[in-house]
Amino acid sequence: TAIFTDLDGTLIDFNDYSSELARPYVQRLIELGYLVVFCSSKTFQEQRVLQEELGIEMPCIVENGSAIIAPPGFWDESITPVRIVNGWQRVELGKPAAEIRQRLARVESKFGESLLGFSRMMTEDVASITGLDIGSARRAQEREYSETLSAKLPQDVWESLDSAFEYEGLKCLPGGRFHTVIDSSADKGAAIRKFAELWKAQSSETLVSFGLGDSENDQELLENVDWPHLVKRPNGSWAGIDGRRIERVNGVGPRGWVKVAKQLLGETPAK
Ligand code: 2M8
Ligand code: MG
Ligand code: MG
């Protein structure tokens, strides 16, 4: 069984990025044999540091579904073709960041303004607008398949840019605070389907999947798991995601996450 989970505002606190509440539950779920697979807009560097904080080593889905990155030996390389980077196995769905940034530059020149991508900002500025410490801000800038845009534009202006992104083979996804552009073939859902397909090819077992998310960019994540869960946002409401199957959890971010974990651990009865 795999638990595919978003990070910001879901497993970790939206405001201070703390992983403290979920930590003991993540560890116990893994001891029981669950895979806890992060699936977020964060980079591999960011996700790996969070794994280290939690004392775990797990496959993860980075940069909004752009790649599945697994610890050495997780996939049987005679069955699954992978690219090895620093010992970890990568299955890539997206395109290199250099290419994404080139295409983004063409969108920006049409638009006539910079969209203020993280990779071109000073690390100090990324830290101050995100609330991340300097080291974390640098890891957020080390994007390998995407670019996070910090421009503050009204929603209708973002929407008016959609066709220009599409023309360049890009997709621009609103996150909790910013927008992130990725190759249009990648998304959290596609990466989860790929993960399940590789799992099946390797083990002949059908992967059972839980999913947790908090915002619109988790729609594809939630659509592609067996047991989707939506936690509340900091304002106490659920994101407007359709899907009758979705269990709306009565808890903000990590508080909601822990409620689901307790059910899986049998500490509280499932509804
Ligand atoms: C970006 O992700 C958030 C979460 O959804 C957002 O778009 O608002 C990414 O750049 C991520 O890598 C970074 O850690 C985060 C910091 O808030 O911002
Ligand atoms: Mg989130
Ligand atoms: Mg996210």
Tab-separated table of N, CA, C and O in Angstrom, residues 1-89:
chain	number	residue	atom	x	y	z
A	1	THR	N	0.836	-1.205	0.000
A	1	THR	CA	0.000	0.000	0.000
A	1	THR	C	0.868	1.250	0.000
A	1	THR	O	1.830	1.331	0.755
A	2	ALA	N	0.509	2.189	-0.855
A	2	ALA	CA	1.268	3.438	-0.910
A	2	ALA	C	0.381	4.608	-0.519
A	2	ALA	O	-0.791	4.664	-0.871
A	3	ILE	N	0.963	5.537	0.224
A	3	ILE	CA	0.272	6.780	0.585
A	3	ILE	C	0.957	7.903	-0.189
A	3	ILE	O	2.110	8.235	0.091
A	4	PHE	N	0.260	8.423	-1.199
A	4	PHE	CA	0.811	9.525	-1.977
A	4	PHE	C	0.367	10.823	-1.306
A	4	PHE	O	-0.834	11.087	-1.178
A	5	THR	N	1.321	11.601	-0.844
A	5	THR	CA	0.935	12.798	-0.100
A	5	THR	C	1.607	14.072	-0.589
A	5	THR	O	2.815	14.091	-0.853
A	6	ASP	N	0.784	15.110	-0.701
A	6	ASP	CA	1.299	16.456	-0.942
A	6	ASP	C	2.045	16.900	0.328
A	6	ASP	O	1.879	16.298	1.399
A	7	LEU	N	2.864	17.928	0.213
A	7	LEU	CA	3.641	18.387	1.377
A	7	LEU	C	3.102	19.694	1.951
A	7	LEU	O	2.391	19.691	2.946
A	8	ASP	N	3.396	20.836	1.290
A	8	ASP	CA	2.978	22.131	1.853
A	8	ASP	C	1.464	22.176	2.105
A	8	ASP	O	0.671	21.970	1.189
A	9	GLY	N	1.102	22.438	3.332
A	9	GLY	CA	-0.324	22.563	3.665
A	9	GLY	C	-1.022	21.227	3.835
A	9	GLY	O	-2.225	21.180	4.104
A	10	THR	N	-0.279	20.119	3.666
A	10	THR	CA	-0.884	18.796	3.827
A	10	THR	C	-0.110	18.015	4.891
A	10	THR	O	-0.569	17.891	6.020
A	11	LEU	N	1.072	17.514	4.537
A	11	LEU	CA	1.887	16.805	5.539
A	11	LEU	C	2.617	17.789	6.445
A	11	LEU	O	2.865	17.522	7.619
A	12	ILE	N	2.994	18.940	5.870
A	12	ILE	CA	3.687	19.940	6.685
A	12	ILE	C	2.860	21.229	6.762
A	12	ILE	O	2.018	21.492	5.916
A	13	ASP	N	3.121	21.980	7.811
A	13	ASP	CA	2.338	23.177	8.087
A	13	ASP	C	2.498	24.221	6.979
A	13	ASP	O	3.612	24.477	6.507
A	14	PHE	N	1.370	24.807	6.560
A	14	PHE	CA	1.407	25.794	5.473
A	14	PHE	C	2.286	26.991	5.837
A	14	PHE	O	3.043	27.481	5.010
A	15	ASN	N	2.201	27.452	7.080
A	15	ASN	CA	2.887	28.696	7.437
A	15	ASN	C	4.342	28.528	7.845
A	15	ASN	O	5.195	29.281	7.403
A	16	ASP	N	4.624	27.523	8.703
A	16	ASP	CA	6.018	27.424	9.160
A	16	ASP	C	6.752	26.194	8.611
A	16	ASP	O	7.889	25.931	9.001
A	17	TYR	N	6.104	25.447	7.697
A	17	TYR	CA	6.740	24.311	7.036
A	17	TYR	C	7.206	23.230	8.024
A	17	TYR	O	8.106	22.457	7.727
A	18	SER	N	6.596	23.188	9.226
A	18	SER	CA	7.037	22.205	10.211
A	18	SER	C	6.445	20.818	9.936
A	18	SER	O	5.293	20.685	9.536
A	19	SER	N	7.266	19.780	10.152
A	19	SER	CA	6.820	18.402	9.921
A	19	SER	C	6.568	17.667	11.239
A	19	SER	O	6.362	16.459	11.251
A	20	GLU	N	6.604	18.415	12.335
A	20	GLU	CA	6.592	17.807	13.660
A	20	GLU	C	5.365	16.946	13.970
A	20	GLU	O	5.485	15.842	14.490
A	21	LEU	N	4.159	17.468	13.597
A	21	LEU	CA	2.929	16.733	13.940
A	21	LEU	C	2.882	15.353	13.297
A	21	LEU	O	2.512	14.365	13.924
A	22	ALA	N	3.265	15.291	12.023
A	22	ALA	CA	3.111	14.033	11.276
A	22	ALA	C	4.240	13.040	11.535
A	22	ALA	O	4.075	11.834	11.327
A	23	ARG	N	5.368	13.544	11.997
A	23	ARG	CA	6.578	12.732	12.094
A	23	ARG	C	6.392	11.334	12.700
A	23	ARG	O	6.717	10.325	12.074
A	24	PRO	N	5.835	11.208	13.921
A	24	PRO	CA	5.734	9.860	14.499
A	24	PRO	C	4.823	8.932	13.697
A	24	PRO	O	5.058	7.720	13.656
A	25	TYR	N	3.818	9.510	13.056
A	25	TYR	CA	2.870	8.690	12.290
A	25	TYR	C	3.498	8.194	10.994
A	25	TYR	O	3.286	7.054	10.589
A	26	VAL	N	4.292	9.062	10.363
A	26	VAL	CA	4.987	8.654	9.137
A	26	VAL	C	5.877	7.458	9.462
A	26	VAL	O	5.880	6.438	8.764
A	27	GLN	N	6.608	7.571	10.557
A	27	GLN	CA	7.534	6.492	10.915
A	27	GLN	C	6.800	5.190	11.193
A	27	GLN	O	7.206	4.127	10.743
A	28	ARG	N	5.667	5.274	11.919
A	28	ARG	CA	4.951	4.028	12.245
A	28	ARG	C	4.296	3.413	11.022
A	28	ARG	O	4.264	2.189	10.884
A	29	LEU	N	3.779	4.229	10.139
A	29	LEU	CA	3.193	3.688	8.907
A	29	LEU	C	4.253	2.938	8.105
A	29	LEU	O	4.001	1.859	7.571
A	30	ILE	N	5.457	3.500	8.049
A	30	ILE	CA	6.532	2.849	7.290
A	30	ILE	C	6.955	1.541	7.974
A	30	ILE	O	7.169	0.523	7.320
A	31	GLU	N	7.009	1.560	9.323
A	31	GLU	CA	7.314	0.315	10.046
A	31	GLU	C	6.307	-0.779	9.725
A	31	GLU	O	6.646	-1.955	9.669
A	32	LEU	N	5.059	-0.380	9.514
A	32	LEU	CA	4.016	-1.367	9.185
A	32	LEU	C	4.046	-1.789	7.719
A	32	LEU	O	3.241	-2.610	7.291
A	33	GLY	N	4.934	-1.187	6.940
A	33	GLY	CA	5.088	-1.615	5.552
A	33	GLY	C	4.433	-0.714	4.522
A	33	GLY	O	4.431	-1.030	3.330
A	34	TYR	N	3.846	0.406	4.966
A	34	TYR	CA	3.308	1.354	3.988
A	34	TYR	C	4.466	2.083	3.297
A	34	TYR	O	5.496	2.352	3.925
A	35	LEU	N	4.256	2.413	2.026
A	35	LEU	CA	5.171	3.340	1.359
A	35	LEU	C	4.585	4.733	1.570
A	35	LEU	O	3.402	4.947	1.305
A	36	VAL	N	5.376	5.667	2.069
A	36	VAL	CA	4.897	7.049	2.171
A	36	VAL	C	5.624	7.846	1.084
A	36	VAL	O	6.824	8.114	1.184
A	37	VAL	N	4.892	8.148	0.023
A	37	VAL	CA	5.489	8.733	-1.176
A	37	VAL	C	5.105	10.210	-1.270
A	37	VAL	O	3.938	10.542	-1.515
A	38	PHE	N	6.065	11.103	-1.039
A	38	PHE	CA	5.794	12.531	-1.183
A	38	PHE	C	5.492	12.814	-2.652
A	38	PHE	O	6.140	12.255	-3.545
A	39	CYS	N	4.538	13.710	-2.874
A	39	CYS	CA	4.154	14.033	-4.245
A	39	CYS	C	3.816	15.515	-4.257
A	39	CYS	O	2.707	15.907	-3.903
A	40	SER	N	4.802	16.341	-4.595
A	40	SER	CA	4.589	17.775	-4.414
A	40	SER	C	5.317	18.599	-5.459
A	40	SER	O	6.025	18.065	-6.313
A	41	SER	N	5.141	19.910	-5.372
A	41	SER	CA	5.863	20.790	-6.286
A	41	SER	C	7.316	20.952	-5.868
A	41	SER	O	8.112	21.559	-6.584
A	42	LYS	N	7.667	20.431	-4.695
A	42	LYS	CA	9.026	20.645	-4.202
A	42	LYS	C	10.053	19.858	-5.015
A	42	LYS	O	9.748	18.844	-5.635
A	43	THR	N	11.295	20.366	-4.965
A	43	THR	CA	12.400	19.724	-5.674
A	43	THR	C	12.858	18.483	-4.904
A	43	THR	O	12.506	18.282	-3.736
A	44	PHE	N	13.682	17.669	-5.574
A	44	PHE	CA	14.227	16.491	-4.903
A	44	PHE	C	15.066	16.906	-3.694
A	44	PHE	O	14.982	16.303	-2.626
A	45	GLN	N	15.868	17.959	-3.856
A	45	GLN	CA	16.696	18.427	-2.731
A	45	GLN	C	15.837	18.749	-1.513
A	45	GLN	O	16.160	18.378	-0.390
A	46	GLU	N	14.741	19.443	-1.748
A	46	GLU	CA	13.849	19.810	-0.639
A	46	GLU	C	13.226	18.558	-0.016
A	46	GLU	O	13.147	18.420	1.199
A	47	GLN	N	12.765	17.653	-0.861
A	47	GLN	CA	12.077	16.464	-0.359
A	47	GLN	C	13.030	15.542	0.389
A	47	GLN	O	12.677	14.929	1.392
A	48	ARG	N	14.265	15.474	-0.098
A	48	ARG	CA	15.244	14.584	0.539
A	48	ARG	C	15.586	15.096	1.938
A	48	ARG	O	15.712	14.307	2.880
A	49	VAL	N	15.716	16.409	2.083
A	49	VAL	CA	16.009	16.971	3.404
A	49	VAL	C	14.845	16.700	4.360
A	49	VAL	O	15.030	16.345	5.524
A	50	LEU	N	13.623	16.809	3.853
A	50	LEU	CA	12.457	16.520	4.685
A	50	LEU	C	12.432	15.032	5.082
A	50	LEU	O	12.155	14.689	6.236
A	51	GLN	N	12.774	14.164	4.141
A	51	GLN	CA	12.859	12.729	4.472
A	51	GLN	C	13.878	12.521	5.592
A	51	GLN	O	13.633	11.758	6.532
A	52	GLU	N	15.015	13.206	5.487
A	52	GLU	CA	16.055	13.049	6.505
A	52	GLU	C	15.559	13.528	7.861
A	52	GLU	O	15.807	12.886	8.878
A	53	GLU	N	14.814	14.650	7.856
A	53	GLU	CA	14.216	15.155	9.101
A	53	GLU	C	13.305	14.108	9.741
A	53	GLU	O	13.224	13.990	10.949
A	54	LEU	N	12.605	13.365	8.889
A	54	LEU	CA	11.659	12.360	9.373
A	54	LEU	C	12.341	11.013	9.587
A	54	LEU	O	11.718	10.057	10.056
A	55	GLY	N	13.593	10.927	9.206
A	55	GLY	CA	14.339	9.676	9.362
A	55	GLY	C	13.883	8.575	8.419
A	55	GLY	O	13.864	7.404	8.782
A	56	ILE	N	13.491	8.943	7.198
A	56	ILE	CA	13.008	7.930	6.262
A	56	ILE	C	13.740	8.004	4.919
A	56	ILE	O	14.382	9.009	4.597
A	57	GLU	N	13.641	6.923	4.152
A	57	GLU	CA	14.180	6.882	2.807
A	57	GLU	C	13.124	6.216	1.936
A	57	GLU	O	12.824	5.040	2.132
A	58	MET	N	12.523	6.958	1.044
A	58	MET	CA	11.354	6.494	0.298
A	58	MET	C	11.403	7.031	-1.127
A	58	MET	O	12.014	8.076	-1.375
A	59	PRO	N	10.717	6.363	-2.047
A	59	PRO	CA	10.563	6.981	-3.363
A	59	PRO	C	9.751	8.262	-3.220
A	59	PRO	O	8.960	8.395	-2.268
A	60	CYS	N	9.929	9.197	-4.137
A	60	CYS	CA	9.142	10.424	-4.074
A	60	CYS	C	8.879	10.956	-5.485
A	60	CYS	O	9.570	10.584	-6.430
A	61	ILE	N	7.852	11.769	-5.577
A	61	ILE	CA	7.466	12.368	-6.865
A	61	ILE	C	7.711	13.866	-6.744
A	61	ILE	O	7.148	14.517	-5.872
A	62	VAL	N	8.606	14.378	-7.593
A	62	VAL	CA	9.075	15.752	-7.417
A	62	VAL	C	8.545	16.691	-8.495
A	62	VAL	O	8.137	16.255	-9.576
A	63	GLU	N	8.580	17.973	-8.175
A	63	GLU	CA	8.252	19.048	-9.122
A	63	GLU	C	6.951	18.772	-9.887
A	63	GLU	O	6.926	18.740	-11.117
A	64	ASN	N	5.887	18.572	-9.105
A	64	ASN	CA	4.535	18.416	-9.672
A	64	ASN	C	4.376	17.243	-10.636
A	64	ASN	O	3.647	17.347	-11.627
A	65	GLY	N	5.059	16.150	-10.347
A	65	GLY	CA	4.895	14.962	-11.192
A	65	GLY	C	5.948	14.854	-12.279
A	65	GLY	O	5.847	13.984	-13.149
A	66	SER	N	6.980	15.702	-12.236
A	66	SER	CA	7.987	15.686	-13.300
A	66	SER	C	8.892	14.459	-13.260
A	66	SER	O	9.419	14.042	-14.289
A	67	ALA	N	9.116	13.890	-12.080
A	67	ALA	CA	9.948	12.684	-11.990
A	67	ALA	C	9.600	11.875	-10.742
A	67	ALA	O	9.186	12.435	-9.728
A	68	ILE	N	9.770	10.555	-10.877
A	68	ILE	CA	9.671	9.651	-9.727
A	68	ILE	C	11.122	9.326	-9.368
A	68	ILE	O	11.882	8.883	-10.229
A	69	ILE	N	11.511	9.582	-8.126
A	69	ILE	CA	12.912	9.359	-7.743
A	69	ILE	C	12.934	8.385	-6.555
A	69	ILE	O	12.306	8.636	-5.523
A	70	ALA	N	13.618	7.250	-6.761
A	70	ALA	CA	13.576	6.184	-5.751
A	70	ALA	C	14.973	5.856	-5.239
A	70	ALA	O	15.964	6.017	-5.961
A	71	PRO	N	15.048	5.379	-3.982
A	71	PRO	CA	16.352	5.029	-3.403
A	71	PRO	C	17.013	3.893	-4.211
A	71	PRO	O	16.320	3.141	-4.893
A	72	PRO	N	18.342	3.776	-4.078
A	72	PRO	CA	19.078	2.750	-4.817
A	72	PRO	C	18.417	1.382	-4.661
A	72	PRO	O	18.070	0.978	-3.549
A	73	GLY	N	18.206	0.694	-5.776
A	73	GLY	CA	17.687	-0.668	-5.722
A	73	GLY	C	16.188	-0.793	-5.559
A	73	GLY	O	15.653	-1.906	-5.526
A	74	PHE	N	15.468	0.313	-5.439
A	74	PHE	CA	14.009	0.215	-5.246
A	74	PHE	C	13.353	-0.452	-6.455
A	74	PHE	O	12.534	-1.349	-6.324
A	75	TRP	N	13.729	-0.004	-7.653
A	75	TRP	CA	13.199	-0.630	-8.874
A	75	TRP	C	14.206	-1.649	-9.379
A	75	TRP	O	15.415	-1.428	-9.317
A	76	ASP	N	13.677	-2.743	-9.880
A	76	ASP	CA	14.512	-3.758	-10.505
A	76	ASP	C	14.894	-3.246	-11.894
A	76	ASP	O	14.045	-3.140	-12.772
A	77	GLU	N	16.169	-2.942	-12.063
A	77	GLU	CA	16.584	-2.251	-13.293
A	77	GLU	C	16.529	-3.132	-14.533
A	77	GLU	O	16.628	-2.645	-15.650
A	78	SER	N	16.330	-4.454	-14.344
A	78	SER	CA	16.153	-5.301	-15.524
A	78	SER	C	14.724	-5.184	-16.055
A	78	SER	O	14.412	-5.592	-17.160
A	79	ILE	N	13.826	-4.607	-15.237
A	79	ILE	CA	12.430	-4.431	-15.658
A	79	ILE	C	12.129	-2.957	-15.937
A	79	ILE	O	11.462	-2.608	-16.901
A	80	THR	N	12.623	-2.092	-15.064
A	80	THR	CA	12.318	-0.664	-15.152
A	80	THR	C	13.545	0.129	-15.580
A	80	THR	O	14.537	0.159	-14.857
A	81	PRO	N	13.497	0.781	-16.750
A	81	PRO	CA	14.632	1.625	-17.140
A	81	PRO	C	14.663	2.892	-16.279
A	81	PRO	O	13.648	3.577	-16.157
A	82	VAL	N	15.811	3.154	-15.679
A	82	VAL	CA	15.922	4.337	-14.818
A	82	VAL	C	17.188	5.100	-15.188
A	82	VAL	O	18.091	4.557	-15.818
A	83	ARG	N	17.227	6.365	-14.798
A	83	ARG	CA	18.467	7.134	-14.920
A	83	ARG	C	18.995	7.307	-13.495
A	83	ARG	O	18.241	7.701	-12.600
A	84	ILE	N	20.260	6.959	-13.291
A	84	ILE	CA	20.818	7.035	-11.944
A	84	ILE	C	21.486	8.399	-11.739
A	84	ILE	O	22.324	8.807	-12.539
A	85	VAL	N	21.079	9.087	-10.693
A	85	VAL	CA	21.750	10.331	-10.319
A	85	VAL	C	22.091	10.238	-8.841
A	85	VAL	O	21.205	10.062	-8.001
A	86	ASN	N	23.375	10.303	-8.523
A	86	ASN	CA	23.846	10.129	-7.148
A	86	ASN	C	23.280	8.871	-6.487
A	86	ASN	O	22.881	8.903	-5.316
A	87	GLY	N	23.208	7.814	-7.244
A	87	GLY	CA	22.760	6.524	-6.700
A	87	GLY	C	21.249	6.332	-6.729
A	87	GLY	O	20.764	5.211	-6.673
A	88	TRP	N	20.475	7.424	-6.810
A	88	TRP	CA	19.011	7.296	-6.792
A	88	TRP	C	18.475	7.067	-8.202
A	88	TRP	O	19.039	7.558	-9.171
A	89	GLN	N	17.375	6.325	-8.269
A	89	GLN	CA	16.811	5.929	-9.562
A	89	GLN	C	15.730	6.904	-10.020
A	89	GLN	O	14.751	7.119	-9.309
